[in-house]
Amino acid sequence: MSQTRHVPVMLQRCLDLLAPALQDTAHPEPVVVDCTLGLGGHSEALLASFPTARLIALDRDKEALRLSGERLAPYGDRATLVHAVYDELPEVLERLGVPKVQGILFDLGVSSMQLDEADRGFAYAQDAPLDMRMDQSTGVSAAEVLNTYPPGELVRILRAYGEEKQAKRIVSAVVREREKEPFSNSARLVELIRDALPQAAKRTGGNPAKRTFQALRIEVNGELSVLEQAIPAAVGSLAVGGRIAVLAYHSLEDRLVKQVFAAGAANTAPPGLPVVPERYQPRLKLLTRGAELPTEEEVAENRRAAPARLRGAQRIREEER
C-alpha cells in the first residue's frame, strides 16, 4: 500500500483555519483532534506545522490506525491514536484526561485506502465483495443490507442517502435478482443498476452506480446518525478560542454541519429584549462564508477533492450552565 497516493484534501486551507488556535500563546501545548485519521495525511501535517501541539487521532478502521501509526511514529508521544468512531470523542477525551481542546478536524470522505483496497467493496469501479464496513470487526455488510432489507426500506435509503431519483426501479431489480441468488460482489450490482436505469439517467452525473454505493456506505456505517451526534459533541469539546474545520463530500453531510454551525452562531434571545443576556449570545463565530470549495488546481491534481466542501467555526464563549 503506497502512502504517496494519499493526497490530503484542502490541506493548506485546513491548516490555515486551525492555525490561530494552535499558535495561541495562552495555550503553549495545544491539543488538536483529527476525528478521521485515515492514512494520516492531515495528522502528519498538523504535527509538522505546529511543533508544540499534541495530536489525538480517531479512526474506526484498525488497518488505517496501523498504517498511520507507522507514518506518525517519528512524532513519538505527541501523537495518541485511538480506535473509536468520531461520535465517541467526549468519552475519548475524558479517558485521556483532556477537558477541552484547541483544534478539531473532520475529513468525512472515505479514505483513499478504503477506496483503493479492492477487497473492501467501497469502489464501484472494480469488482469486490460488497462489504463497505469501515470497521470490519463489527456490524452488517452492504451485501446483508441488499439481501435482507425490505424493499420499502431500501427505497428509503437510496432516496435519503443517495438522493437517487430512480430508487424504485433499482430496488425492484435488486429484489427480483436477490431471490434468484443473494448479492455478494459489487460488479453484479453495478451491472444491475446500469440495466435498471433509463437511458436519460445514465447520461448525467458520472457512474450511474455512484449514488447507490454512497447510500449503502452511509447505511452500513451509520454515518449520518453518527455525524448528527459527533459535530455538536465536537463543538462542545472546544475550549473558548478553539477552532473546528469540517470537510464534507455530499450535500447531506454538508447540510448537517451547516445547521450545527448556524445554530451555534445564532443569537437565541426572545425577540424584543433591549439587552441580550449572556446565555442567549452566540457560542460560535463562523470562519468561512458558506462552504469553501477546492481550487481548480487542486481538483486537477486530486480528483477526489472535487466534491469537497469546507466549513470552519471558532468557539467564542462557554455554554451557560
CSV table of C-alpha atoms in Angstrom, one decimal:
chain,number,residue,atom,x,y,z
A,1,MET,CA,0.0,0.0,0.0
A,2,SER,CA,1.8,3.1,-1.2
A,3,GLN,CA,1.1,6.1,1.0
A,4,THR,CA,2.3,8.5,-1.7
A,5,ARG,CA,-1.1,8.0,-3.4
A,6,HIS,CA,-2.9,9.6,-0.5
A,7,VAL,CA,-3.2,13.4,-1.1
A,8,PRO,CA,-5.0,15.1,1.8
A,9,VAL,CA,-7.9,17.3,0.6
A,10,MET,CA,-7.7,21.1,1.0
A,11,LEU,CA,-4.7,20.6,3.4
A,12,GLN,CA,-3.3,24.1,3.5
A,13,ARG,CA,-6.7,25.7,3.9
A,14,CYS,CA,-7.4,23.4,6.9
A,15,LEU,CA,-4.1,24.2,8.5
A,16,ASP,CA,-4.7,28.0,7.9
A,17,LEU,CA,-8.2,27.8,9.5
A,18,LEU,CA,-6.9,26.0,12.6
A,19,ALA,CA,-3.6,27.9,13.0
A,20,PRO,CA,-4.7,30.8,15.1
A,21,ALA,CA,-6.0,28.4,17.8
A,22,LEU,CA,-2.9,26.2,17.7
A,23,GLN,CA,-0.4,29.1,17.8
A,24,ASP,CA,-2.1,31.0,20.7
A,25,THR,CA,0.4,31.8,23.4
A,26,ALA,CA,-2.2,31.3,26.0
A,27,HIS,CA,-2.0,27.5,25.2
A,28,PRO,CA,1.7,26.6,25.0
A,29,GLU,CA,0.8,22.9,24.4
A,30,PRO,CA,-2.4,23.0,22.4
A,31,VAL,CA,-4.3,19.8,21.8
A,32,VAL,CA,-5.7,19.1,18.2
A,33,VAL,CA,-8.0,16.3,17.4
A,34,ASP,CA,-8.1,14.6,14.0
A,35,CYS,CA,-11.5,12.8,14.2
A,36,THR,CA,-11.0,11.0,10.9
A,37,LEU,CA,-7.3,9.8,10.9
A,38,GLY,CA,-7.5,7.7,7.7
A,39,LEU,CA,-3.9,7.4,6.3
A,40,GLY,CA,-2.7,10.3,8.5
A,41,GLY,CA,-2.1,12.9,5.8
A,42,HIS,CA,-3.8,15.7,7.7
A,43,SER,CA,-2.5,14.5,11.1
A,44,GLU,CA,1.1,14.4,9.9
A,45,ALA,CA,0.8,18.0,8.5
A,46,LEU,CA,-0.7,19.2,11.8
A,47,LEU,CA,2.2,17.7,13.8
A,48,ALA,CA,4.8,19.1,11.4
A,49,SER,CA,3.2,22.6,11.2
A,50,PHE,CA,2.5,23.1,14.9
A,51,PRO,CA,5.6,21.7,16.7
A,52,THR,CA,4.2,22.3,20.2
A,53,ALA,CA,0.8,20.7,19.5
A,54,ARG,CA,-0.3,17.3,20.9
A,55,LEU,CA,-2.5,15.2,18.5
A,56,ILE,CA,-5.3,12.9,19.4
A,57,ALA,CA,-6.5,11.0,16.3
A,58,LEU,CA,-9.5,8.7,16.0
A,59,ASP,CA,-10.4,6.1,13.4
A,60,ARG,CA,-12.8,3.1,13.4
A,61,ASP,CA,-10.7,1.3,10.9
A,62,LYS,CA,-8.0,-0.8,12.5
A,63,GLU,CA,-5.9,-1.1,9.3
A,64,ALA,CA,-5.9,2.8,9.0
A,65,LEU,CA,-4.7,3.0,12.6
A,66,ARG,CA,-1.9,0.5,11.9
A,67,LEU,CA,-0.7,2.3,8.7
A,68,SER,CA,-0.9,5.8,10.3
A,69,GLY,CA,0.8,4.6,13.4
A,70,GLU,CA,3.9,3.8,11.2
A,71,ARG,CA,3.6,7.1,9.4
A,72,LEU,CA,3.3,9.1,12.7
A,73,ALA,CA,5.9,7.1,14.7
A,74,PRO,CA,8.6,9.8,14.2
A,75,TYR,CA,6.5,12.2,16.3
A,76,GLY,CA,6.6,9.8,19.3
A,77,ASP,CA,4.3,10.6,22.2
A,78,ARG,CA,3.0,13.8,20.6
A,79,ALA,CA,0.5,11.6,18.8
A,80,THR,CA,-2.1,9.4,20.5
A,81,LEU,CA,-4.1,7.1,18.2
A,82,VAL,CA,-7.4,5.8,19.3
A,83,HIS,CA,-9.7,3.1,17.8
A,84,ALA,CA,-13.1,4.9,18.1
A,85,VAL,CA,-15.9,6.3,16.0
A,86,TYR,CA,-15.9,10.1,16.0
A,87,ASP,CA,-19.1,10.5,17.9
A,88,GLU,CA,-17.2,8.9,20.9
A,89,LEU,CA,-14.9,12.0,21.1
A,90,PRO,CA,-16.2,13.2,24.5
A,91,GLU,CA,-15.6,9.7,26.0
A,92,VAL,CA,-12.1,9.5,24.4
A,93,LEU,CA,-11.1,12.9,25.8
A,94,GLU,CA,-12.4,12.0,29.3
A,95,ARG,CA,-10.4,8.8,29.3
A,96,LEU,CA,-7.3,10.7,28.3
A,97,GLY,CA,-7.9,13.4,30.9
A,98,VAL,CA,-8.2,16.2,28.4
A,99,PRO,CA,-11.0,18.6,29.4
A,100,LYS,CA,-11.1,20.9,26.3
A,101,VAL,CA,-9.1,21.0,23.0
A,102,GLN,CA,-7.9,23.9,20.9
A,103,GLY,CA,-8.4,22.4,17.4
A,104,ILE,CA,-10.7,19.7,15.7
A,105,LEU,CA,-10.6,18.5,12.2
A,106,PHE,CA,-13.1,16.2,10.4
A,107,ASP,CA,-12.4,14.9,6.9
A,108,LEU,CA,-15.6,13.0,6.2
A,109,GLY,CA,-14.5,11.4,2.9
A,110,VAL,CA,-13.9,7.7,2.5
A,111,SER,CA,-10.2,7.3,2.9
A,112,SER,CA,-8.1,6.6,-0.2
A,113,MET,CA,-7.0,3.3,1.4
A,114,GLN,CA,-10.6,2.1,1.7
A,115,LEU,CA,-11.3,3.1,-1.9
A,116,ASP,CA,-8.1,1.6,-3.3
A,117,GLU,CA,-8.1,-1.7,-1.4
A,118,ALA,CA,-10.3,-3.8,-3.7
A,119,ASP,CA,-11.5,-6.3,-1.0
A,120,ARG,CA,-13.2,-3.6,1.0
A,121,GLY,CA,-16.0,-3.2,-1.6
A,122,PHE,CA,-16.4,0.7,-1.4
A,123,ALA,CA,-15.5,1.3,-5.1
A,124,TYR,CA,-17.9,0.7,-7.9
A,125,ALA,CA,-15.1,0.8,-10.5
A,126,GLN,CA,-13.8,-2.6,-9.6
A,127,ASP,CA,-15.3,-6.0,-8.6
A,128,ALA,CA,-15.1,-6.7,-4.9
A,129,PRO,CA,-17.0,-8.3,-2.1
A,130,LEU,CA,-19.9,-5.9,-1.1
A,131,ASP,CA,-18.6,-5.1,2.4
A,132,MET,CA,-18.2,-1.3,2.9
A,133,ARG,CA,-17.8,-1.5,6.7
A,134,MET,CA,-15.2,1.0,7.9
A,135,ASP,CA,-14.6,-1.2,10.9
A,136,GLN,CA,-14.6,-4.7,9.6
A,137,SER,CA,-14.9,-6.3,13.0
A,138,THR,CA,-18.5,-5.2,13.6
A,139,GLY,CA,-21.9,-4.5,12.0
A,140,VAL,CA,-23.7,-5.6,8.9
A,141,SER,CA,-22.1,-5.6,5.4
A,142,ALA,CA,-23.6,-3.9,2.3
A,143,ALA,CA,-24.4,-7.4,0.9
A,144,GLU,CA,-26.5,-8.1,4.0
A,145,VAL,CA,-28.4,-4.8,3.6
A,146,LEU,CA,-29.1,-5.6,-0.1
A,147,ASN,CA,-30.1,-9.2,0.6
A,148,THR,CA,-32.2,-8.8,3.7
A,149,TYR,CA,-33.8,-5.3,4.0
A,150,PRO,CA,-37.5,-4.9,3.0
A,151,PRO,CA,-38.0,-3.2,-0.4
A,152,GLY,CA,-39.5,-0.1,1.2
A,153,GLU,CA,-36.5,0.4,3.5
A,154,LEU,CA,-34.1,0.0,0.5
A,155,VAL,CA,-36.0,2.6,-1.4
A,156,ARG,CA,-35.9,5.0,1.6
A,157,ILE,CA,-32.1,4.5,2.0
A,158,LEU,CA,-31.4,5.1,-1.7
A,159,ARG,CA,-33.5,8.3,-1.7
A,160,ALA,CA,-32.4,9.7,1.6
A,161,TYR,CA,-28.7,8.8,1.5
A,162,GLY,CA,-28.0,8.7,-2.2
A,163,GLU,CA,-30.5,11.2,-3.5
A,164,GLU,CA,-31.3,8.6,-6.1
A,165,LYS,CA,-34.4,9.6,-8.2
A,166,GLN,CA,-34.6,6.1,-9.7
A,167,ALA,CA,-34.6,4.3,-6.3
A,168,LYS,CA,-37.8,2.3,-7.0
A,169,ARG,CA,-36.5,1.0,-10.3
A,170,ILE,CA,-33.2,-0.1,-8.8
A,171,VAL,CA,-34.8,-1.7,-5.8
A,172,SER,CA,-37.3,-3.6,-7.9
A,173,ALA,CA,-34.4,-5.1,-9.9
A,174,VAL,CA,-32.5,-5.8,-6.7
A,175,VAL,CA,-35.4,-7.7,-5.1
A,176,ARG,CA,-36.0,-9.7,-8.3
A,177,GLU,CA,-32.3,-10.7,-8.5
A,178,ARG,CA,-31.7,-11.4,-4.9
A,179,GLU,CA,-34.5,-14.1,-5.0
A,180,LYS,CA,-32.5,-15.9,-7.7
A,181,GLU,CA,-29.2,-15.5,-5.9
A,182,PRO,CA,-28.1,-13.3,-3.0
A,183,PHE,CA,-25.7,-10.4,-3.8
A,184,SER,CA,-22.1,-10.8,-2.8
A,185,ASN,CA,-20.0,-8.8,-5.2
A,186,SER,CA,-20.0,-5.2,-6.5
A,187,ALA,CA,-19.8,-5.9,-10.2
A,188,ARG,CA,-23.2,-7.6,-10.3
A,189,LEU,CA,-24.8,-4.7,-8.5
A,190,VAL,CA,-23.2,-2.1,-10.9
A,191,GLU,CA,-24.4,-4.1,-13.9
A,192,LEU,CA,-27.9,-4.3,-12.4
A,193,ILE,CA,-28.1,-0.6,-11.8
A,194,ARG,CA,-26.9,0.1,-15.4
A,195,ASP,CA,-29.6,-2.2,-16.8
A,196,ALA,CA,-32.3,-0.7,-14.5
A,197,LEU,CA,-31.9,2.9,-15.3
A,198,PRO,CA,-33.5,4.7,-18.2
A,199,GLN,CA,-31.1,6.0,-20.9
A,200,ALA,CA,-31.5,9.6,-19.9
A,201,ALA,CA,-30.5,8.9,-16.3
A,202,LYS,CA,-27.3,7.3,-17.5
A,203,ARG,CA,-26.1,10.3,-19.4
A,204,THR,CA,-25.7,12.6,-16.4
A,205,GLY,CA,-23.7,12.7,-13.2
A,206,GLY,CA,-20.8,10.2,-13.7
A,207,ASN,CA,-21.1,6.5,-12.9
A,208,PRO,CA,-24.8,5.5,-12.5
A,209,ALA,CA,-23.9,3.3,-9.5
A,210,LYS,CA,-22.3,6.2,-7.6
A,211,ARG,CA,-25.4,7.3,-5.7
A,212,THR,CA,-26.5,3.7,-4.7
A,213,PHE,CA,-23.0,2.9,-3.4
A,214,GLN,CA,-22.9,6.2,-1.4
A,215,ALA,CA,-26.3,5.3,0.1
A,216,LEU,CA,-25.2,1.8,1.1
A,217,ARG,CA,-22.0,3.1,2.6
A,218,ILE,CA,-23.9,5.6,4.7
A,219,GLU,CA,-26.4,3.0,5.9
A,220,VAL,CA,-23.7,0.3,6.7
A,221,ASN,CA,-21.6,2.7,8.7
A,222,GLY,CA,-24.5,4.7,10.2
A,223,GLU,CA,-22.6,7.8,9.0
A,224,LEU,CA,-25.3,10.4,9.2
A,225,SER,CA,-26.6,9.4,12.6
A,226,VAL,CA,-23.0,9.3,13.9
A,227,LEU,CA,-22.4,12.7,12.4
A,228,GLU,CA,-25.5,14.2,14.0
A,229,GLN,CA,-24.1,13.3,17.4
A,230,ALA,CA,-20.4,14.0,16.5
A,231,ILE,CA,-20.5,17.6,15.3
A,232,PRO,CA,-22.3,19.1,18.4
A,233,ALA,CA,-20.1,16.9,20.6
A,234,ALA,CA,-17.0,18.3,18.9
A,235,VAL,CA,-18.2,21.9,19.3
A,236,GLY,CA,-18.8,21.1,23.0
A,237,SER,CA,-15.2,19.8,23.3
A,238,LEU,CA,-13.7,23.0,22.1
A,239,ALA,CA,-12.1,25.5,24.5
A,240,VAL,CA,-13.0,29.1,24.1
A,241,GLY,CA,-10.9,30.4,21.2
A,242,GLY,CA,-10.7,26.8,19.8
A,243,ARG,CA,-11.4,26.2,16.1
A,244,ILE,CA,-13.1,23.4,14.2
A,245,ALA,CA,-12.8,22.6,10.4
A,246,VAL,CA,-15.0,20.1,8.7
A,247,LEU,CA,-14.6,18.7,5.2
A,248,ALA,CA,-17.8,17.2,3.8
A,249,TYR,CA,-18.3,15.5,0.5
A,250,HIS,CA,-22.0,15.4,-0.2
A,251,SER,CA,-24.9,17.7,0.5
A,252,LEU,CA,-26.4,15.6,3.3
A,253,GLU,CA,-23.2,15.9,5.4
A,254,ASP,CA,-22.6,19.5,4.5
A,255,ARG,CA,-26.2,20.5,5.4
A,256,LEU,CA,-25.8,18.8,8.8
A,257,VAL,CA,-22.6,20.7,9.5
A,258,LYS,CA,-24.1,24.0,8.3
A,259,GLN,CA,-27.1,23.6,10.6
A,260,VAL,CA,-25.0,22.9,13.7
A,261,PHE,CA,-22.6,25.8,13.0
A,262,ALA,CA,-25.5,28.2,12.2
A,263,ALA,CA,-27.3,27.3,15.4
A,264,GLY,CA,-24.1,27.9,17.4
A,265,ALA,CA,-23.6,31.2,15.7
A,266,ALA,CA,-27.1,32.4,16.3
A,267,ASN,CA,-28.4,34.7,19.0
A,268,THR,CA,-31.2,32.7,20.7
A,269,ALA,CA,-32.8,35.5,22.7
A,270,PRO,CA,-36.6,36.0,22.5
A,271,PRO,CA,-37.3,39.0,20.2
A,272,GLY,CA,-37.6,42.5,21.6
A,273,LEU,CA,-35.1,42.3,24.5
A,274,PRO,CA,-33.3,45.6,24.8
A,275,VAL,CA,-30.1,43.9,26.1
A,276,VAL,CA,-29.3,40.3,25.1
A,277,PRO,CA,-28.3,38.3,28.3
A,278,GLU,CA,-25.1,36.2,28.1
A,279,ARG,CA,-26.9,32.9,28.0
A,280,TYR,CA,-28.5,33.8,24.6
A,281,GLN,CA,-25.3,35.1,23.0
A,282,PRO,CA,-23.8,33.1,20.1
A,283,ARG,CA,-21.3,30.4,21.1
A,284,LEU,CA,-19.7,30.2,17.7
A,285,LYS,CA,-18.2,32.5,15.1
A,286,LEU,CA,-18.3,31.3,11.5
A,287,LEU,CA,-14.9,31.3,9.9
A,288,THR,CA,-16.0,30.5,6.3
A,289,ARG,CA,-18.6,32.3,4.2
A,290,GLY,CA,-20.8,29.4,3.3
A,291,ALA,CA,-18.8,26.4,2.3
A,292,GLU,CA,-15.3,26.9,0.7
A,293,LEU,CA,-14.5,24.8,-2.4
A,294,PRO,CA,-11.2,23.3,-3.5
A,295,THR,CA,-9.3,25.3,-6.2
A,296,GLU,CA,-9.4,24.2,-9.8
A,297,GLU,CA,-5.6,23.4,-9.5
A,298,GLU,CA,-6.3,21.1,-6.6
A,299,VAL,CA,-9.1,19.2,-8.3
A,300,ALA,CA,-6.8,18.8,-11.3
A,301,GLU,CA,-4.2,17.2,-9.1
A,302,ASN,CA,-6.5,15.2,-6.9
A,303,ARG,CA,-9.9,14.3,-8.4
A,304,ARG,CA,-11.2,13.1,-5.0
A,305,ALA,CA,-11.1,16.7,-3.8
A,306,ALA,CA,-13.8,17.7,-6.4
A,307,PRO,CA,-16.9,17.4,-4.2
A,308,ALA,CA,-15.2,18.7,-1.0
A,309,ARG,CA,-17.0,21.5,1.0
A,310,LEU,CA,-15.0,23.1,3.9
A,311,ARG,CA,-16.6,24.9,6.8
A,312,GLY,CA,-14.9,26.4,9.9
A,313,ALA,CA,-16.1,27.8,13.2
A,314,GLN,CA,-14.5,29.3,16.3
A,315,ARG,CA,-15.7,28.8,19.9
A,316,ILE,CA,-16.3,32.3,21.3
A,317,ARG,CA,-18.0,31.6,24.6
A,318,GLU,CA,-18.7,28.8,27.1
A,319,GLU,CA,-22.1,27.1,27.4
A,320,GLU,CA,-24.2,28.7,30.1
A,321,ARG,CA,-24.9,26.0,32.7
